[in-house]
Tab-separated table of C-alpha atoms and ligand atoms in Angstrom:
chain	number	residue	atom	x	y	z
A	1	MET	CA	84.006	102.029	94.490
A	2	ASN	CA	84.562	105.175	96.451
A	3	ILE	CA	86.535	107.916	94.765
A	4	THR	CA	87.599	110.546	97.308
A	5	LYS	CA	90.669	112.009	96.467
A	6	LEU	CA	92.041	114.581	93.573
A	7	ILE	CA	95.347	115.473	92.058
A	8	ILE	CA	95.967	118.660	90.551
A	9	PRO	CA	99.285	118.933	88.693
A	10	ALA	CA	100.623	122.491	88.917
A	11	ALA	CA	104.196	122.214	88.605
A	12	GLY	CA	104.608	123.345	85.088
A	13	ILE	CA	106.863	126.341	83.893
A	14	GLY	CA	103.944	128.241	82.312
A	15	SER	CA	105.342	128.914	79.373
A	16	ARG	CA	102.395	129.907	77.399
A	17	PHE	CA	102.081	132.841	79.556
A	18	LEU	CA	105.731	134.027	80.183
A	19	PRO	CA	106.834	136.360	81.270
A	20	ILE	CA	104.443	136.748	83.954
A	21	THR	CA	104.800	133.353	85.250
A	22	LYS	CA	108.560	134.248	86.094
A	23	SER	CA	107.044	135.048	89.582
A	24	ILE	CA	103.271	134.449	89.221
A	25	PRO	CA	102.215	130.484	88.901
A	26	LYS	CA	99.941	130.132	85.912
A	27	GLU	CA	97.397	128.855	88.333
A	28	MET	CA	97.193	131.857	90.517
A	29	LEU	CA	96.312	134.232	87.300
A	30	PRO	CA	92.930	135.879	88.292
A	31	LEU	CA	89.815	134.554	86.867
A	32	SER	CA	87.626	137.787	87.913
A	33	ASN	CA	88.878	137.619	91.335
A	34	LYS	CA	89.819	134.067	91.918
A	35	PRO	CA	92.577	132.467	90.987
A	36	ALA	CA	92.329	129.780	88.424
A	37	ILE	CA	93.175	126.956	90.442
A	38	GLU	CA	90.674	127.864	93.323
A	39	TYR	CA	87.768	127.127	90.658
A	40	ILE	CA	89.242	123.410	90.262
A	41	VAL	CA	89.259	122.819	94.343
A	42	GLN	CA	85.762	123.894	94.332
A	43	GLU	CA	84.811	121.741	91.464
A	44	ALA	CA	86.153	119.010	93.711
A	45	TYR	CA	84.507	120.305	96.859
A	46	ASP	CA	81.181	120.159	94.852
A	47	ALA	CA	81.825	116.455	94.004
A	48	GLN	CA	82.437	115.849	97.514
A	49	ILE	CA	86.031	115.231	97.312
A	50	LYS	CA	87.875	116.203	100.495
A	51	HIS	CA	91.374	115.180	99.991
A	52	VAL	CA	93.202	117.192	97.443
A	53	GLY	CA	96.988	116.512	96.343
A	54	ILE	CA	98.542	119.508	94.580
A	55	ILE	CA	101.988	118.487	92.787
A	56	LEU	CA	104.144	122.012	92.846
A	57	SER	CA	107.651	123.023	91.804
A	58	PRO	CA	109.780	124.549	94.500
A	59	GLU	CA	109.062	127.916	93.208
A	60	LYS	CA	105.057	128.042	93.250
A	61	ASN	CA	104.529	127.747	97.137
A	62	VAL	CA	102.379	130.565	96.734
A	63	ILE	CA	99.828	128.148	95.580
A	64	LYS	CA	100.224	126.402	99.144
A	65	GLU	CA	100.036	129.692	100.967
A	66	TYR	CA	96.592	130.638	99.470
A	67	PHE	CA	95.204	127.236	100.520
A	68	GLN	CA	96.402	128.115	103.977
A	69	SER	CA	94.323	130.192	106.684
A	70	ASN	CA	95.462	133.668	107.151
A	71	THR	CA	94.323	134.790	110.520
A	72	HIS	CA	95.847	138.452	110.413
A	73	LEU	CA	93.472	138.906	107.382
A	74	ASP	CA	90.522	137.502	108.908
A	75	LYS	CA	90.884	139.603	111.936
A	76	ILE	CA	91.297	142.776	109.733
A	77	LEU	CA	88.245	141.531	108.223
A	78	ALA	CA	86.098	140.737	110.935
A	79	GLU	CA	86.901	144.402	112.134
A	80	LYS	CA	85.122	145.672	109.282
A	81	ASN	CA	82.544	143.294	108.874
A	82	GLN	CA	83.733	142.123	105.974
A	83	GLU	CA	84.497	138.387	106.375
A	84	TYR	CA	82.124	137.901	103.639
A	85	ARG	CA	85.285	138.658	101.056
A	86	VAL	CA	87.010	135.258	101.858
A	87	ALA	CA	84.229	133.249	103.059
A	88	SER	CA	83.972	130.803	100.057
A	89	ILE	CA	88.024	130.395	100.120
A	90	ASN	CA	88.051	130.133	103.881
A	91	ASN	CA	85.275	127.123	103.453
A	92	LEU	CA	87.629	125.224	101.047
A	93	ILE	CA	90.103	125.510	103.490
A	94	GLU	CA	88.561	124.389	106.267
A	95	SER	CA	86.637	121.739	104.416
A	96	ILE	CA	89.722	120.109	102.445
A	97	ASN	CA	92.432	118.092	103.480
A	98	PHE	CA	95.217	119.411	100.946
A	99	SER	CA	98.535	117.490	100.494
A	100	TYR	CA	101.712	118.705	98.544
A	101	TYR	CA	104.023	116.825	96.542
A	102	TYR	CA	106.967	118.440	94.227
A	103	GLN	CA	108.288	118.167	90.932
A	104	TYR	CA	111.942	119.002	90.887
A	105	ASN	CA	112.377	119.062	87.138
A	106	PRO	CA	109.414	119.626	84.491
A	107	ALA	CA	109.167	116.448	82.651
A	108	GLY	CA	105.827	116.642	81.999
A	109	LEU	CA	102.583	115.483	83.346
A	110	ALA	CA	102.967	111.664	83.395
A	111	ASP	CA	106.206	112.405	85.599
A	112	ALA	CA	104.356	114.996	87.704
A	113	LEU	CA	101.549	112.239	88.586
A	114	LEU	CA	104.346	109.910	89.618
A	115	GLN	CA	105.626	112.311	92.441
A	116	ALA	CA	101.950	111.987	94.316
A	117	GLN	CA	101.761	108.005	93.934
A	118	ASN	CA	101.918	107.894	97.832
A	119	PHE	CA	98.887	109.884	97.993
A	120	ILE	CA	97.004	107.087	96.654
A	121	GLU	CA	96.301	103.333	98.264
A	122	PRO	CA	96.805	100.660	95.919
A	123	GLU	CA	93.389	99.400	94.211
A	124	GLU	CA	92.011	103.114	94.723
A	125	PHE	CA	90.492	104.890	91.804
A	126	PHE	CA	91.105	108.581	92.018
A	127	ALA	CA	90.660	111.660	89.918
A	128	VAL	CA	93.105	114.289	88.069
A	129	ALA	CA	91.988	117.780	87.283
A	130	LEU	CA	94.137	119.893	85.235
A	131	PRO	CA	93.955	123.597	86.255
A	132	ASP	CA	93.875	125.149	82.590
A	133	ASP	CA	90.570	123.624	81.914
A	134	ILE	CA	87.897	125.450	83.803
A	135	ILE	CA	84.378	123.603	83.120
A	136	PHE	CA	81.088	124.977	84.232
A	137	ASP	CA	78.359	122.839	84.522
A	138	SER	CA	74.763	122.124	86.758
A	139	SER	CA	76.776	119.211	88.272
A	140	PRO	CA	80.545	119.241	88.918
A	141	GLU	CA	82.429	117.704	85.852
A	142	ILE	CA	84.447	115.338	88.296
A	143	LEU	CA	81.056	114.237	89.548
A	144	ASN	CA	79.912	112.940	86.095
A	145	LEU	CA	82.952	111.138	85.467
A	146	MET	CA	83.182	109.703	88.863
A	147	HIS	CA	79.612	108.145	87.804
A	148	ILE	CA	80.555	106.903	84.694
A	149	ALA	CA	83.667	104.844	86.577
A	150	GLN	CA	81.738	103.698	89.143
A	151	THR	CA	79.027	102.145	86.605
A	152	TYR	CA	82.130	100.408	84.279
A	153	LYS	CA	84.511	99.950	87.267
A	154	ALA	CA	87.142	101.470	85.050
A	155	MET	CA	89.336	104.225	84.045
A	156	VAL	CA	87.516	107.260	82.319
A	157	ILE	CA	88.804	110.345	80.494
A	158	ALA	CA	86.850	113.667	79.738
A	159	VAL	CA	86.818	114.624	75.934
A	160	GLN	CA	85.239	117.637	73.825
A	161	GLU	CA	84.723	117.725	70.074
A	162	ILE	CA	87.380	120.191	68.865
A	163	PRO	CA	87.416	121.575	65.310
A	164	ALA	CA	89.985	120.210	63.099
A	165	GLU	CA	92.043	123.150	62.839
A	166	HIS	CA	92.794	123.276	66.911
A	167	ILE	CA	92.988	119.393	67.277
A	168	SER	CA	97.217	119.025	67.106
A	169	SER	CA	97.015	121.157	71.002
A	170	TYR	CA	95.375	118.178	72.387
A	171	GLY	CA	95.635	114.774	73.230
A	172	VAL	CA	93.442	112.793	70.789
A	173	ILE	CA	91.089	109.359	71.364
A	174	ALA	CA	90.714	106.765	69.047
A	175	ILE	CA	87.231	104.830	69.428
A	176	ASP	CA	87.016	101.247	69.852
A	177	GLN	CA	83.403	101.108	70.533
A	178	GLN	CA	80.158	103.949	71.170
A	179	ILE	CA	78.434	103.201	74.492
A	180	ASN	CA	76.027	105.680	74.329
A	181	ASP	CA	75.393	109.106	73.056
A	182	HIS	CA	78.146	110.746	74.940
A	183	CYS	CA	80.537	107.973	75.930
A	184	TYR	CA	83.082	105.423	74.382
A	185	LYS	CA	85.106	102.833	74.843
A	186	ILE	CA	88.972	103.921	73.833
A	187	ALA	CA	90.988	101.936	71.422
A	188	SER	CA	94.064	104.230	71.776
A	189	LEU	CA	95.032	107.765	72.403
A	190	VAL	CA	97.783	109.911	70.622
A	191	GLU	CA	99.031	113.063	72.162
A	192	LYS	CA	99.003	116.384	69.720
A	193	PRO	CA	98.830	114.639	66.604
A	194	ALA	CA	99.252	116.629	63.234
A	195	GLN	CA	95.711	117.302	61.837
A	196	GLN	CA	95.874	114.898	59.213
A	197	ASP	CA	96.637	111.950	61.766
A	198	ALA	CA	94.153	112.736	64.201
A	199	PRO	CA	92.206	109.525	64.850
A	200	SER	CA	88.938	111.368	65.693
A	201	ASN	CA	87.950	115.086	66.854
A	202	LEU	CA	87.437	113.882	70.384
A	203	ALA	CA	90.199	115.646	72.168
A	204	ILE	CA	91.308	115.236	75.818
A	205	VAL	CA	90.248	117.752	78.086
A	206	GLY	CA	91.841	117.994	81.891
A	207	ARG	CA	89.769	115.492	84.118
A	208	TYR	CA	90.411	111.930	84.290
A	209	ILE	CA	89.391	109.014	86.907
A	210	PHE	CA	92.404	107.086	86.849
A	211	HIS	CA	93.311	103.608	88.940
A	212	HIS	CA	96.409	103.293	91.130
A	213	ASP	CA	98.374	100.767	88.527
A	214	LEU	CA	98.554	103.983	86.257
A	215	PHE	CA	101.673	104.689	88.829
A	216	SER	CA	103.182	101.372	88.089
A	217	TYR	CA	103.068	102.093	83.865
A	218	ILE	CA	104.039	105.079	83.793
A	219	PRO	CA	108.033	103.879	84.210
A	220	LYS	CA	106.984	100.962	82.248
A	221	THR	CA	106.109	103.374	79.072
A	222	SER	CA	108.604	103.727	76.038
A	223	LEU	CA	109.577	107.036	75.209
A	224	THR	CA	108.406	106.992	71.371
A	225	THR	CA	108.111	110.395	70.077
A	226	SER	CA	109.500	112.541	72.894
A	227	THR	CA	112.024	112.857	75.368
A	228	GLU	CA	109.501	112.553	78.510
A	229	VAL	CA	106.933	109.817	79.112
A	230	LEU	CA	103.228	110.746	77.526
A	231	LEU	CA	100.332	110.470	79.817
A	232	PRO	CA	98.216	108.889	76.579
A	233	ASP	CA	101.306	106.355	75.904
A	234	THR	CA	101.048	105.365	79.374
A	235	ILE	CA	97.352	104.730	79.052
A	236	ASN	CA	97.800	102.619	75.610
A	237	LEU	CA	100.064	100.419	77.360
A	238	MET	CA	97.348	99.798	79.925
A	239	ILE	CA	94.911	99.159	77.270
A	240	GLN	CA	97.298	96.814	75.450
A	241	GLN	CA	97.468	94.835	78.803
A	242	GLY	CA	93.604	94.664	79.077
A	243	TYR	CA	92.468	97.370	80.962
A	244	SER	CA	89.248	99.114	79.595
A	245	VAL	CA	89.550	102.907	79.598
A	246	TYR	CA	86.024	105.278	78.637
A	247	ALA	CA	85.909	108.356	77.429
A	248	CYS	CA	82.890	110.869	77.713
A	249	LYS	CA	82.004	113.810	76.481
A	250	VAL	CA	81.984	117.228	78.746
A	251	LYS	CA	78.443	117.910	79.240
A	252	GLY	CA	79.227	121.851	80.532
A	253	GLN	CA	81.081	125.018	79.310
A	254	ARG	CA	84.754	124.606	78.963
A	255	PHE	CA	87.245	127.067	79.017
A	256	ASP	CA	90.896	126.496	78.168
A	257	THR	CA	92.564	129.340	80.197
A	258	GLY	CA	95.906	127.848	79.523
A	259	THR	CA	96.772	130.430	76.810
A	260	PRO	CA	96.576	134.154	77.156
A	261	GLN	CA	93.591	133.953	74.255
A	262	GLY	CA	91.729	131.569	76.308
A	263	TRP	CA	92.203	133.413	79.486
A	264	LEU	CA	91.142	136.511	77.932
A	265	ASN	CA	88.008	134.666	76.358
A	266	TYR	CA	87.020	133.578	79.551
A	267	MET	CA	87.156	136.969	80.902
A	268	LEU	CA	85.283	138.556	78.100
A	269	ASN	CA	82.698	136.071	78.952
A	270	HIS	CA	82.490	136.979	82.298
A	271	SER	CA	82.630	140.685	82.045
A	272	ASN	CA	79.642	141.449	84.346
A	273	PHE	CA	81.884	140.733	87.158
B	301	G1P	C1	97.274	118.445	78.270
B	301	G1P	C2	97.514	117.325	78.143
B	301	G1P	C3	96.635	116.758	76.866
B	301	G1P	C4	95.208	117.455	76.966
B	301	G1P	C5	95.462	119.091	77.289
B	301	G1P	C6	94.214	119.503	77.883
B	301	G1P	O1	98.041	119.415	77.381
B	301	G1P	O2	98.679	116.251	77.719
B	301	G1P	O3	96.406	115.672	76.335
B	301	G1P	O4	94.355	117.504	75.733
B	301	G1P	O5	96.116	119.066	78.383
B	301	G1P	O6	93.600	120.901	78.069
B	301	G1P	P1	98.890	120.754	77.917
B	301	G1P	O7	97.436	121.517	77.370
B	301	G1P	O8	99.307	120.956	79.112
B	301	G1P	O9	99.946	121.032	76.462
C-alpha cells in the first residue's frame, strides 16, 4: 500500500484568532519566520509525500500565492546573494505538486474533506493533517502513521493523552483493544465530549490516514448533536460497517497553535530564534 497524497484542510474562518484572521488566514500566522502551514508541508516532504491538496475558502488565496514561485523576489535576492532566505520554501515549491479545492461555506472538517474527493483515487489511502497541530519528531508524524496503516492495511488516527480539564476541546477515542504500548484499535469516537462523558484521555490530534471510502460515508452520516457532519461520527459509521480503525499516540512534541495561547506557547518555546 502506497500513501502518496496529503490533504490539508485550511478553509475555516479562524474564529479563535479574530480579528486578525479577518484578512490574514490563521494558517499564515508566523511561527518564527514561517507560516504555520509551511511546517505541515515540510512534514509531508519529509515523509516523501509529493502531492499536497489544500482546501481553501475563496478569501484565503494568499495561501496559494505563498506556495507559488516569486521570480521577481528571487531575482532581487540573487543580486544580493541572499537566495538562502527563501531556499527552503523554494525547495518545497519545486518538489511538491500542489492542488487546491474550495469549500464555499464553513460547514466543518468532514464537509471540507469532501471538496477534495477527486484528489484521491478509489481504493487509495491518503493522509490528512490539520495545520493547527505542529508536531516535532525525529521522524515525521505522518510517516509514523503511514507505517501503522501499511502494517494493518487500515485507517489510523494520531492521539495524545490530554489532561481531563482540556479533553472537551478534542475528539476523543473509546478503546476496543490495546495493540501495543502506543497503539489501540478504536471502538468509537466522540467529538468534544463534556469532561465527565469522555470515554478515555486519548484525544485526536490533527493527523489521520484515511481510505477513499471515507468520502462515501460522509454524506451518509446522520447529524446527531450538531448541524454539521462531524468527522468522528463518519468514522463511527465506518466502524459499525466493519472497518478497522487504529489510534496511535504521537511520539513527538506537539504544539496546538490553533489558539492564541497555544501560539504564544510555541513562540516562547522557540524564543532563541
Ligand atoms: C479538530 C477536530 C478534533 C481534534 C482537533 C485536534 O478540532 O475536530 O477532533 O481533536 O482538531 O486539534 P478543532 O480544534 O478544529 O476545533
